[in-house]
Amino acid sequence: MFSSAADSCSRRVFLITTLQVRPTRSSSAFLRTSITVSSHARTSASPCSSSSVVNAAMAAETSAKVIDGKSVAKVIREEIATEISRMKESTGVVPGLAVILVGDRKDSATYVRNKKKACESVGIKSYEVCLAEDSSEQEVLKYISSFNDDPSVNGILVQLPLPSHMNEQNILNAVCIEKDVDGFNPLNIGRLAMRDREPLFVPCTPKGCIELLHRYGVSIKGKRAVVIGRSNIVGMPAALLLQREDATVSIVHSRTKNPEEITREADIVISAVGQPNMVRGSWIKPGSVIIDVGINPVEDAKSPRGYRLVGDVCYEEASKIASAITPVPGGVGPMTIAMLLSNTLAAAKRANSFE
Amino acid sequence: MFSSAADSCSRRVFLITTLQVRPTRSSSAFLRTSITVSSHARTSASPCSSSSVVNAAMAAETSAKVIDGKSVAKVIREEIATEISRMKESTGVVPGLAVILVGDRKDSATYVRNKKKACESVGIKSYEVCLAEDSSEQEVLKYISSFNDDPSVNGILVQLPLPSHMNEQNILNAVCIEKDVDGFNPLNIGRLAMRDREPLFVPCTPKGCIELLHRYGVSIKGKRAVVIGRSNIVGMPAALLLQREDATVSIVHSRTKNPEEITREADIVISAVGQPNMVRGSWIKPGSVIIDVGINPVEDAKSPRGYRLVGDVCYEEASKIASAITPVPGGVGPMTIAMLLSNTLAAAKRANSFE
C-alpha cells in the first residue's frame, strides 16, 4: 500500500495556495527541502486534509526511509524460533502462552487467532480459554489462578477489552508478575519508571517502537523525543523507555496547548493517539524519525472493505520531511506480537533458569 | 536570609557588560522587564556567577512572589494536628510513625530528630530504632517485619543512605505497601504513572512541590512544565505528578543537550539536581513559577558555619524574571516533613477506616 502511495507522490504536483512556514528554529531547514511546483499545477488537497490549503512540504519529493516493521518482526520471530529450539534441546521445555478471551468481539477473536498462529510459528505452546460474554469475574479469576500455578504456562494474556460487568484492574492484577507478559502490572511500570530497577517485562507495543529505533540504528541518547498520547499501554511506557535511553522526553496530550510547536522540536516522535492523520507535515522537524503507533480505519469507498487503515501521522506529508518513518499498516503493528513472543520467551528462560 | 538578599538587590546596580538576550519567543517580554542601569555602576559579578558577564535581567527589580514553604508547611501541620485530634476523639487511635536509623551519620541523625519533633508537634506517636553501622541486613529486616505487623505503626521510614554492605532495594521492598509513607515502592510509583490508578502514597518531596503550587493558586492544567533532574525520589515522581494534573511535561537531565533552551519554554520549573545555582536567569521564561528543590552547601567565609545553603536556581537572577519562586532554605525543604506527616495521617485513616 505504501510503496504505491509513495510512488504516486513523486508524480503528483500541488498548488501551494498558502505557504505555511512559521518562523521556528527549524524553518530554514524546512525551506531547504526541495520544492517542486508545476506551473500547470492543479488545486489538489492533501489526502490528510479536508481543506485545500496545502503545506509547502507536500510538494517536496518523498525522502524518508521506510521503517519496515513487518520485515523486522519477521527477523525477530526467526531469532526467537532459534532460541526456542536451543532451549528445547537443552532443557526439553518449550515456552507456553495462555490467552483468555471473554465474549464475542470479532476484533478480539482475530487478535487472539493471530497471537496463537504467531506462537505456533516460533514453537511457543499456546493455551486458549474462550468464555461467554456473560461469564462471571470469578470464572476468569479461576482460570488465571490455575495458569498462575501451571509451570508449563510462562505468560498469561487477558484479551482486552473485557465485558463491562468485569473489573479490569482486579483481573489484570490477578496475573502473577512473573507471567505478566503484557507488562501492564503497576509494579512493572514502577520499575520501568525507576532508575536502577529493571522491569520483568516491558509492554509490547512501546517495546516494539524502541526495538525499531534500535534495529534501524537510530541513536536515542541525548535526542529530543516527543511522545504524543499518554495511555497506560503505549504513550506513557514509551516515554519511560525513551527516558531510560537518555532521550530528553516531552509528552504531548489532549490538554497540550501547542502540540504542533512542541512536536516540531523532536528528533524522535512516537505517536499513539488513535486520531487519523492528526500529525501533519507542519508538525515534523526535518530529518526527524517518526514512529506511528496509530491504526485508524477511515472510510474508503474504493476499498473492497469500505475502509482503509491509516496512522496518526499524515504519512504522505511526513514522509517528505522526516528522515525515517513507519508505515501503517506494516510498521509498529507487526512488532507488537513479535514483542509478546519475546516476552514469553524471556519468561520461560527465567522460569527455567536458561540463558 | 532571602528577604535580606532581596533587599540588597534593589539597592545594587550592575554594569551590563554583555547584553545576552537571545532571539527566543520570550525575548520581547524579557526586554520589557524594567532595567535600571546606573551611570556610576561598578563592575560586579552575579553571586551565582564566577565571571563578570552579567545578564540583563540582573539589573531589573526583584518581582517574583516568594513562595513561602515554611509558612505553608506550618499551616499544613496545623491542619494535620486538627485532623489527628478529631481522629483520636472519634476512634481513640493516634497515627504512629516508625523510623529506622542505621549508623552514625550526623546528617541522618539530624533528619531523624527533626522528623521525631515534627511528629510530636502534631500528635503522631513516633517509634525509633537506632542500629549500629555494622548491623546486619537481617537485623534491619527483622525490625521492619515487626513494624509491618504492629497495628499501632502506620508508617515505616528507613533513613537513607544505608551502610554500603546493605542492599537498599531489599530493605525498602520489605516495608509493606500500606506503610510505605515514603512512597518509594515501585508499585506506588507504577500507580502514580498510570492513568485511572491511585498510588497509596505520593513521595514526600514532589508532593510538597505540587502542594506549594496548589496553595499559591498556580494552575497546572495545560501548562508547560520542565522538571530538571530525574531521580527516583524527586524528579521522576514530580514529572508524573505534573502529568497527572494535565501539564505538558519535559524532563531535562544530564544528557540533555540544550537544558537552558528547554527550561526557558516552561511555565513551571521544578529543579532537583543538587547543583548550586545551575539554573541562571537566562534559563527562565518571564512570568514562570520556579520550585527549587536543591539544598546545596556552598563555601561562605562570612557564615559562622563556613558555608551557606543555596538552591539549584540562582535565586537572585531568577527572582527578577519569574512570577513566583521558592527560596532556599525555607521553600520546598519544610514541605517534605509536612508531607511525611500527611502521608502518615492518611495511612492511619486508611488502617482505621476513618474519613
mmCIF file of N, CA and C in Angstrom, chain A residues 25 168-169 172-173 184-187 189-191 193-197 221-224 230-232 236 240 243-258 261-262 265, chain B residues 25 168-169 172-173 184-187 189-191 193-197 221-224 230-232 236 240 243-258 261-262 265:
data_model
loop_
_atom_site.group_PDB
_atom_site.id
_atom_site.type_symbol
_atom_site.label_atom_id
_atom_site.label_comp_id
_atom_site.label_asym_id
_atom_site.label_seq_id
_atom_site.Cartn_x
_atom_site.Cartn_y
_atom_site.Cartn_z
ATOM 1 N N ARG A 25 12.898 27.621 14.792
ATOM 2 C CA ARG A 25 14.307 27.296 14.627
ATOM 3 C C ARG A 25 14.545 26.468 13.383
ATOM 4 N N GLU A 168 -11.659 -4.684 35.297
ATOM 5 C CA GLU A 168 -10.434 -4.965 34.551
ATOM 6 C C GLU A 168 -9.212 -4.973 35.466
ATOM 7 N N GLN A 169 -9.161 -4.018 36.387
ATOM 8 C CA GLN A 169 -7.992 -3.934 37.276
ATOM 9 C C GLN A 169 -7.852 -5.172 38.148
ATOM 10 N N LEU A 172 -6.578 -8.011 35.848
ATOM 11 C CA LEU A 172 -5.176 -7.888 35.434
ATOM 12 C C LEU A 172 -4.233 -8.054 36.628
ATOM 13 N N ASN A 173 -4.655 -7.540 37.792
ATOM 14 C CA ASN A 173 -3.817 -7.674 38.982
ATOM 15 C C ASN A 173 -3.657 -9.120 39.432
ATOM 16 N N PHE A 184 1.725 -4.866 32.007
ATOM 17 C CA PHE A 184 0.807 -3.814 32.470
ATOM 18 C C PHE A 184 0.686 -3.731 33.989
ATOM 19 N N ASN A 185 1.260 -4.686 34.709
ATOM 20 C CA ASN A 185 1.197 -4.640 36.159
ATOM 21 C C ASN A 185 1.886 -3.369 36.670
ATOM 22 N N PRO A 186 1.226 -2.635 37.597
ATOM 23 C CA PRO A 186 1.819 -1.379 38.077
ATOM 24 C C PRO A 186 3.223 -1.565 38.652
ATOM 25 N N LEU A 187 3.494 -2.736 39.199
ATOM 26 C CA LEU A 187 4.838 -2.983 39.729
ATOM 27 C C LEU A 187 5.876 -2.959 38.605
ATOM 28 N N ILE A 189 5.452 -1.310 35.747
ATOM 29 C CA ILE A 189 5.515 0.081 35.273
ATOM 30 C C ILE A 189 6.379 0.913 36.221
ATOM 31 N N GLY A 190 6.219 0.674 37.523
ATOM 32 C CA GLY A 190 7.037 1.385 38.500
ATOM 33 C C GLY A 190 8.521 1.111 38.301
ATOM 34 N N ARG A 191 8.845 -0.157 38.084
ATOM 35 C CA ARG A 191 10.256 -0.495 37.861
ATOM 36 C C ARG A 191 10.781 0.131 36.573
ATOM 37 N N ALA A 193 9.816 2.961 35.417
ATOM 38 C CA ALA A 193 9.988 4.399 35.664
ATOM 39 C C ALA A 193 11.235 4.697 36.481
ATOM 40 N N MET A 194 11.653 3.730 37.306
ATOM 41 C CA MET A 194 12.721 3.997 38.269
ATOM 42 C C MET A 194 14.100 3.672 37.714
ATOM 43 N N ARG A 195 15.051 4.532 38.046
ATOM 44 C CA ARG A 195 16.434 4.246 37.667
ATOM 45 C C ARG A 195 16.950 3.112 38.554
ATOM 46 N N ASP A 196 17.857 2.343 38.012
ATOM 47 C CA ASP A 196 18.476 1.231 38.744
ATOM 48 C C ASP A 196 17.482 0.124 39.089
ATOM 49 N N ARG A 197 16.319 0.121 38.478
ATOM 50 C CA ARG A 197 15.392 -1.000 38.635
ATOM 51 C C ARG A 197 15.134 -1.576 37.252
ATOM 52 N N LYS A 221 20.085 8.464 22.747
ATOM 53 C CA LYS A 221 20.752 9.216 23.813
ATOM 54 C C LYS A 221 20.940 10.698 23.447
ATOM 55 N N GLY A 222 20.456 11.551 24.335
ATOM 56 C CA GLY A 222 20.636 12.994 24.134
ATOM 57 C C GLY A 222 19.686 13.605 23.115
ATOM 58 N N LYS A 223 18.879 12.784 22.466
ATOM 59 C CA LYS A 223 17.943 13.303 21.472
ATOM 60 C C LYS A 223 16.692 13.860 22.140
ATOM 61 N N ARG A 224 16.043 14.811 21.481
ATOM 62 C CA ARG A 224 14.745 15.259 21.980
ATOM 63 C C ARG A 224 13.681 14.346 21.404
ATOM 64 N N ARG A 230 -0.737 9.592 26.082
ATOM 65 C CA ARG A 230 -0.184 9.176 27.386
ATOM 66 C C ARG A 230 -0.941 7.999 27.971
ATOM 67 N N SER A 231 -1.328 7.077 27.091
ATOM 68 C CA SER A 231 -2.069 5.904 27.561
ATOM 69 C C SER A 231 -1.167 5.009 28.395
ATOM 70 N N ASN A 232 -1.811 4.221 29.254
ATOM 71 C CA ASN A 232 -1.063 3.262 30.071
ATOM 72 C C ASN A 232 -0.359 2.200 29.230
ATOM 73 N N MET A 236 2.573 6.338 27.754
ATOM 74 C CA MET A 236 3.334 6.517 28.993
ATOM 75 C C MET A 236 4.548 5.586 29.057
ATOM 76 N N LEU A 240 8.683 6.462 29.144
ATOM 77 C CA LEU A 240 9.610 5.946 30.156
ATOM 78 C C LEU A 240 10.795 5.216 29.506
ATOM 79 N N GLN A 243 13.166 7.696 27.988
ATOM 80 C CA GLN A 243 13.895 8.339 29.085
ATOM 81 C C GLN A 243 15.007 7.421 29.615
ATOM 82 N N ARG A 244 14.699 6.138 29.724
ATOM 83 C CA ARG A 244 15.723 5.179 30.172
ATOM 84 C C ARG A 244 16.911 5.173 29.234
ATOM 85 N N GLU A 245 16.652 5.505 27.958
ATOM 86 C CA GLU A 245 17.758 5.524 26.990
ATOM 87 C C GLU A 245 18.325 6.928 26.818
ATOM 88 N N ASP A 246 18.070 7.772 27.799
ATOM 89 C CA ASP A 246 18.697 9.099 27.863
ATOM 90 C C ASP A 246 18.229 10.094 26.820
ATOM 91 N N ALA A 247 17.023 9.903 26.294
ATOM 92 C CA ALA A 247 16.441 10.978 25.485
ATOM 93 C C ALA A 247 15.902 12.050 26.426
ATOM 94 N N THR A 248 15.724 13.238 25.899
ATOM 95 C CA THR A 248 15.019 14.296 26.629
ATOM 96 C C THR A 248 13.574 14.253 26.144
ATOM 97 N N VAL A 249 12.680 13.811 27.020
ATOM 98 C CA VAL A 249 11.336 13.429 26.587
ATOM 99 C C VAL A 249 10.286 14.464 26.993
ATOM 100 N N SER A 250 9.410 14.784 26.061
ATOM 101 C CA SER A 250 8.214 15.578 26.370
ATOM 102 C C SER A 250 6.993 14.762 25.960
ATOM 103 N N ILE A 251 5.952 14.858 26.763
ATOM 104 C CA ILE A 251 4.722 14.130 26.433
ATOM 105 C C ILE A 251 3.632 15.126 26.061
ATOM 106 N N VAL A 252 3.117 14.942 24.871
ATOM 107 C CA VAL A 252 2.054 15.797 24.345
ATOM 108 C C VAL A 252 0.739 15.044 24.485
ATOM 109 N N HIS A 253 -0.310 15.722 24.928
ATOM 110 C CA HIS A 253 -1.588 15.040 25.105
ATOM 111 C C HIS A 253 -2.758 15.982 24.839
ATOM 112 N N SER A 254 -3.943 15.517 25.114
ATOM 113 C CA SER A 254 -5.138 16.273 24.715
ATOM 114 C C SER A 254 -5.218 17.650 25.368
ATOM 115 N N ARG A 255 -4.537 17.841 26.489
ATOM 116 C CA ARG A 255 -4.578 19.138 27.175
ATOM 117 C C ARG A 255 -3.419 20.044 26.777
ATOM 118 N N THR A 256 -2.564 19.557 25.894
ATOM 119 C CA THR A 256 -1.412 20.358 25.470
ATOM 120 C C THR A 256 -1.888 21.471 24.546
ATOM 121 N N LYS A 257 -1.424 22.666 24.838
ATOM 122 C CA LYS A 257 -1.947 23.818 24.093
ATOM 123 C C LYS A 257 -1.324 23.968 22.708
ATOM 124 N N ASN A 258 -0.075 23.623 22.553
ATOM 125 C CA ASN A 258 0.598 23.840 21.274
ATOM 126 C C ASN A 258 1.336 22.579 20.822
ATOM 127 N N GLU A 261 3.821 22.832 17.802
ATOM 128 C CA GLU A 261 5.091 23.510 18.088
ATOM 129 C C GLU A 261 6.049 22.591 18.855
ATOM 130 N N ILE A 262 5.502 21.882 19.844
ATOM 131 C CA ILE A 262 6.347 21.020 20.665
ATOM 132 C C ILE A 262 6.839 19.829 19.853
ATOM 133 N N GLU A 265 9.855 20.202 17.700
ATOM 134 C CA GLU A 265 11.186 20.261 18.339
ATOM 135 C C GLU A 265 11.845 18.883 18.423
ATOM 136 N N ARG B 25 11.158 33.236 21.733
ATOM 137 C CA ARG B 25 9.786 33.706 21.798
ATOM 138 C C ARG B 25 9.583 34.687 22.937
ATOM 139 N N GLU B 168 19.885 -1.840 49.650
ATOM 140 C CA GLU B 168 18.826 -0.858 49.885
ATOM 141 C C GLU B 168 17.482 -1.332 49.325
ATOM 142 N N GLN B 169 17.532 -1.901 48.111
ATOM 143 C CA GLN B 169 16.279 -2.348 47.479
ATOM 144 C C GLN B 169 15.591 -3.422 48.307
ATOM 145 N N LEU B 172 14.062 -1.677 51.404
ATOM 146 C CA LEU B 172 12.887 -0.842 51.110
ATOM 147 C C LEU B 172 11.705 -1.702 50.666
ATOM 148 N N ASN B 173 11.994 -2.749 49.889
ATOM 149 C CA ASN B 173 10.908 -3.624 49.424
ATOM 150 C C ASN B 173 10.226 -4.362 50.574
ATOM 151 N N PHE B 184 8.155 5.168 47.970
ATOM 152 C CA PHE B 184 9.196 4.748 47.034
ATOM 153 C C PHE B 184 9.000 3.337 46.492
ATOM 154 N N ASN B 185 8.022 2.605 46.996
ATOM 155 C CA ASN B 185 7.774 1.261 46.486
ATOM 156 C C ASN B 185 7.413 1.338 44.997
ATOM 157 N N PRO B 186 8.056 0.494 44.153
ATOM 158 C CA PRO B 186 7.773 0.564 42.713
ATOM 159 C C PRO B 186 6.280 0.417 42.386
ATOM 160 N N LEU B 187 5.566 -0.327 43.214
ATOM 161 C CA LEU B 187 4.128 -0.476 42.966
ATOM 162 C C LEU B 187 3.418 0.877 43.088
ATOM 163 N N ILE B 189 4.937 3.806 42.636
ATOM 164 C CA ILE B 189 5.400 4.628 41.503
ATOM 165 C C ILE B 189 4.640 4.232 40.236
ATOM 166 N N GLY B 190 4.436 2.932 40.054
ATOM 167 C CA GLY B 190 3.681 2.467 38.893
ATOM 168 C C GLY B 190 2.260 3.026 38.882
ATOM 169 N N ARG B 191 1.616 2.985 40.035
ATOM 170 C CA ARG B 191 0.255 3.529 40.120
ATOM 171 C C ARG B 191 0.245 5.033 39.864
ATOM 172 N N ALA B 193 2.248 6.548 37.871
ATOM 173 C CA ALA B 193 2.470 6.756 36.435
ATOM 174 C C ALA B 193 1.223 6.448 35.611
ATOM 175 N N MET B 194 0.355 5.564 36.124
ATOM 176 C CA MET B 194 -0.761 5.067 35.320
ATOM 177 C C MET B 194 -2.015 5.911 35.508
ATOM 178 N N ARG B 195 -2.707 6.120 34.417
ATOM 179 C CA ARG B 195 -3.999 6.805 34.500
ATOM 180 C C ARG B 195 -5.003 5.852 35.136
ATOM 181 N N ASP B 196 -5.955 6.409 35.811
ATOM 182 C CA ASP B 196 -7.019 5.627 36.448
ATOM 183 C C ASP B 196 -6.513 4.721 37.558
ATOM 184 N N ARG B 197 -5.310 4.942 38.025
ATOM 185 C CA ARG B 197 -4.813 4.222 39.204
ATOM 186 C C ARG B 197 -4.445 5.267 40.249
ATOM 187 N N LYS B 221 -2.875 22.669 34.810
ATOM 188 C CA LYS B 221 -3.506 22.090 33.610
ATOM 189 C C LYS B 221 -3.138 22.878 32.342
ATOM 190 N N GLY B 222 -2.632 22.158 31.370
ATOM 191 C CA GLY B 222 -2.327 22.778 30.080
ATOM 192 C C GLY B 222 -1.041 23.583 30.062
ATOM 193 N N LYS B 223 -0.382 23.712 31.216
ATOM 194 C CA LYS B 223 0.849 24.489 31.269
ATOM 195 C C LYS B 223 2.034 23.633 30.814
ATOM 196 N N ARG B 224 3.067 24.305 30.308
ATOM 197 C CA ARG B 224 4.301 23.578 30.023
ATOM 198 C C ARG B 224 5.136 23.544 31.285
ATOM 199 N N ARG B 230 16.078 13.681 37.226
ATOM 200 C CA ARG B 230 15.158 12.546 37.034
ATOM 201 C C ARG B 230 15.379 11.479 38.100
ATOM 202 N N SER B 231 15.661 11.919 39.314
ATOM 203 C CA SER B 231 15.891 10.960 40.392
ATOM 204 C C SER B 231 14.601 10.222 40.740
ATOM 205 N N ASN B 232 14.771 9.035 41.323
ATOM 206 C CA ASN B 232 13.610 8.252 41.755
ATOM 207 C C ASN B 232 12.824 8.948 42.856
ATOM 208 N N MET B 236 11.647 12.278 38.918
ATOM 209 C CA MET B 236 10.729 11.407 38.176
ATOM 210 C C MET B 236 9.302 11.473 38.740
ATOM 211 N N LEU B 240 5.713 12.866 37.003
ATOM 212 C CA LEU B 240 4.480 12.073 36.931
ATOM 213 C C LEU B 240 3.316 12.838 37.559
ATOM 214 N N GLN B 243 2.185 15.588 35.267
ATOM 215 C CA GLN B 243 1.464 14.968 34.152
ATOM 216 C C GLN B 243 0.040 14.572 34.573
ATOM 217 N N ARG B 244 -0.094 14.045 35.766
ATOM 218 C CA ARG B 244 -1.429 13.688 36.281
ATOM 219 C C ARG B 244 -2.334 14.910 36.341
ATOM 220 N N GLU B 245 -1.718 16.081 36.522
ATOM 221 C CA GLU B 245 -2.522 17.305 36.591
ATOM 222 C C GLU B 245 -2.596 18.007 35.236
ATOM 223 N N ASP B 246 -2.321 17.259 34.195
ATOM 224 C CA ASP B 246 -2.516 17.729 32.822
ATOM 225 C C ASP B 246 -1.555 18.806 32.359
ATOM 226 N N ALA B 247 -0.383 18.891 32.990
ATOM 227 C CA ALA B 247 0.669 19.727 32.403
ATOM 228 C C ALA B 247 1.286 18.983 31.224
ATOM 229 N N THR B 248 1.938 19.739 30.339
ATOM 230 C CA THR B 248 2.748 19.124 29.289
ATOM 231 C C THR B 248 4.181 19.136 29.806
ATOM 232 N N VAL B 249 4.684 17.932 30.103
ATOM 233 C CA VAL B 249 5.911 17.832 30.886
ATOM 234 C C VAL B 249 7.112 17.424 30.032
ATOM 235 N N SER B 250 8.226 18.102 30.249
ATOM 236 C CA SER B 250 9.505 17.677 29.676
ATOM 237 C C SER B 250 10.487 17.471 30.824
ATOM 238 N N ILE B 251 11.297 16.445 30.695
ATOM 239 C CA ILE B 251 12.300 16.177 31.736
ATOM 240 C C ILE B 251 13.698 16.450 31.175
ATOM 241 N N VAL B 252 14.366 17.350 31.861
ATOM 242 C CA VAL B 252 15.721 17.737 31.475
ATOM 243 C C VAL B 252 16.684 17.021 32.415
ATOM 244 N N HIS B 253 17.769 16.471 31.882
ATOM 245 C CA HIS B 253 18.718 15.746 32.736
ATOM 246 C C HIS B 253 20.131 15.909 32.214
ATOM 247 N N SER B 254 21.033 15.144 32.805
ATOM 248 C CA SER B 254 22.454 15.353 32.498
ATOM 249 C C SER B 254 22.795 15.097 31.031
ATOM 250 N N ARG B 255 21.971 14.327 30.334
ATOM 251 C CA ARG B 255 22.254 14.028 28.927
ATOM 252 C C ARG B 255 21.543 14.987 27.974
ATOM 253 N N THR B 256 20.792 15.919 28.525
ATOM 254 C CA THR B 256 20.050 16.866 27.685
ATOM 255 C C THR B 256 21.028 17.864 27.077
ATOM 256 N N LYS B 257 20.885 18.068 25.776
ATOM 257 C CA LYS B 257 21.887 18.896 25.088
ATOM 258 C C LYS B 257 21.666 20.388 25.287
ATOM 259 N N ASN B 258 20.419 20.808 25.392
ATOM 260 C CA ASN B 258 20.152 22.251 25.470
ATOM 261 C C ASN B 258 19.192 22.547 26.625
ATOM 262 N N GLU B 261 17.609 26.141 26.857
ATOM 263 C CA GLU B 261 16.575 26.437 25.865
ATOM 264 C C GLU B 261 15.251 25.767 26.238
ATOM 265 N N ILE B 262 15.316 24.520 26.673
ATOM 266 C CA ILE B 262 14.091 23.777 27.005
ATOM 267 C C ILE B 262 13.458 24.360 28.270
ATOM 268 N N GLU B 265 11.242 27.330 27.977
ATOM 269 C CA GLU B 265 9.885 27.170 27.421
ATOM 270 C C GLU B 265 8.845 26.933 28.519
#
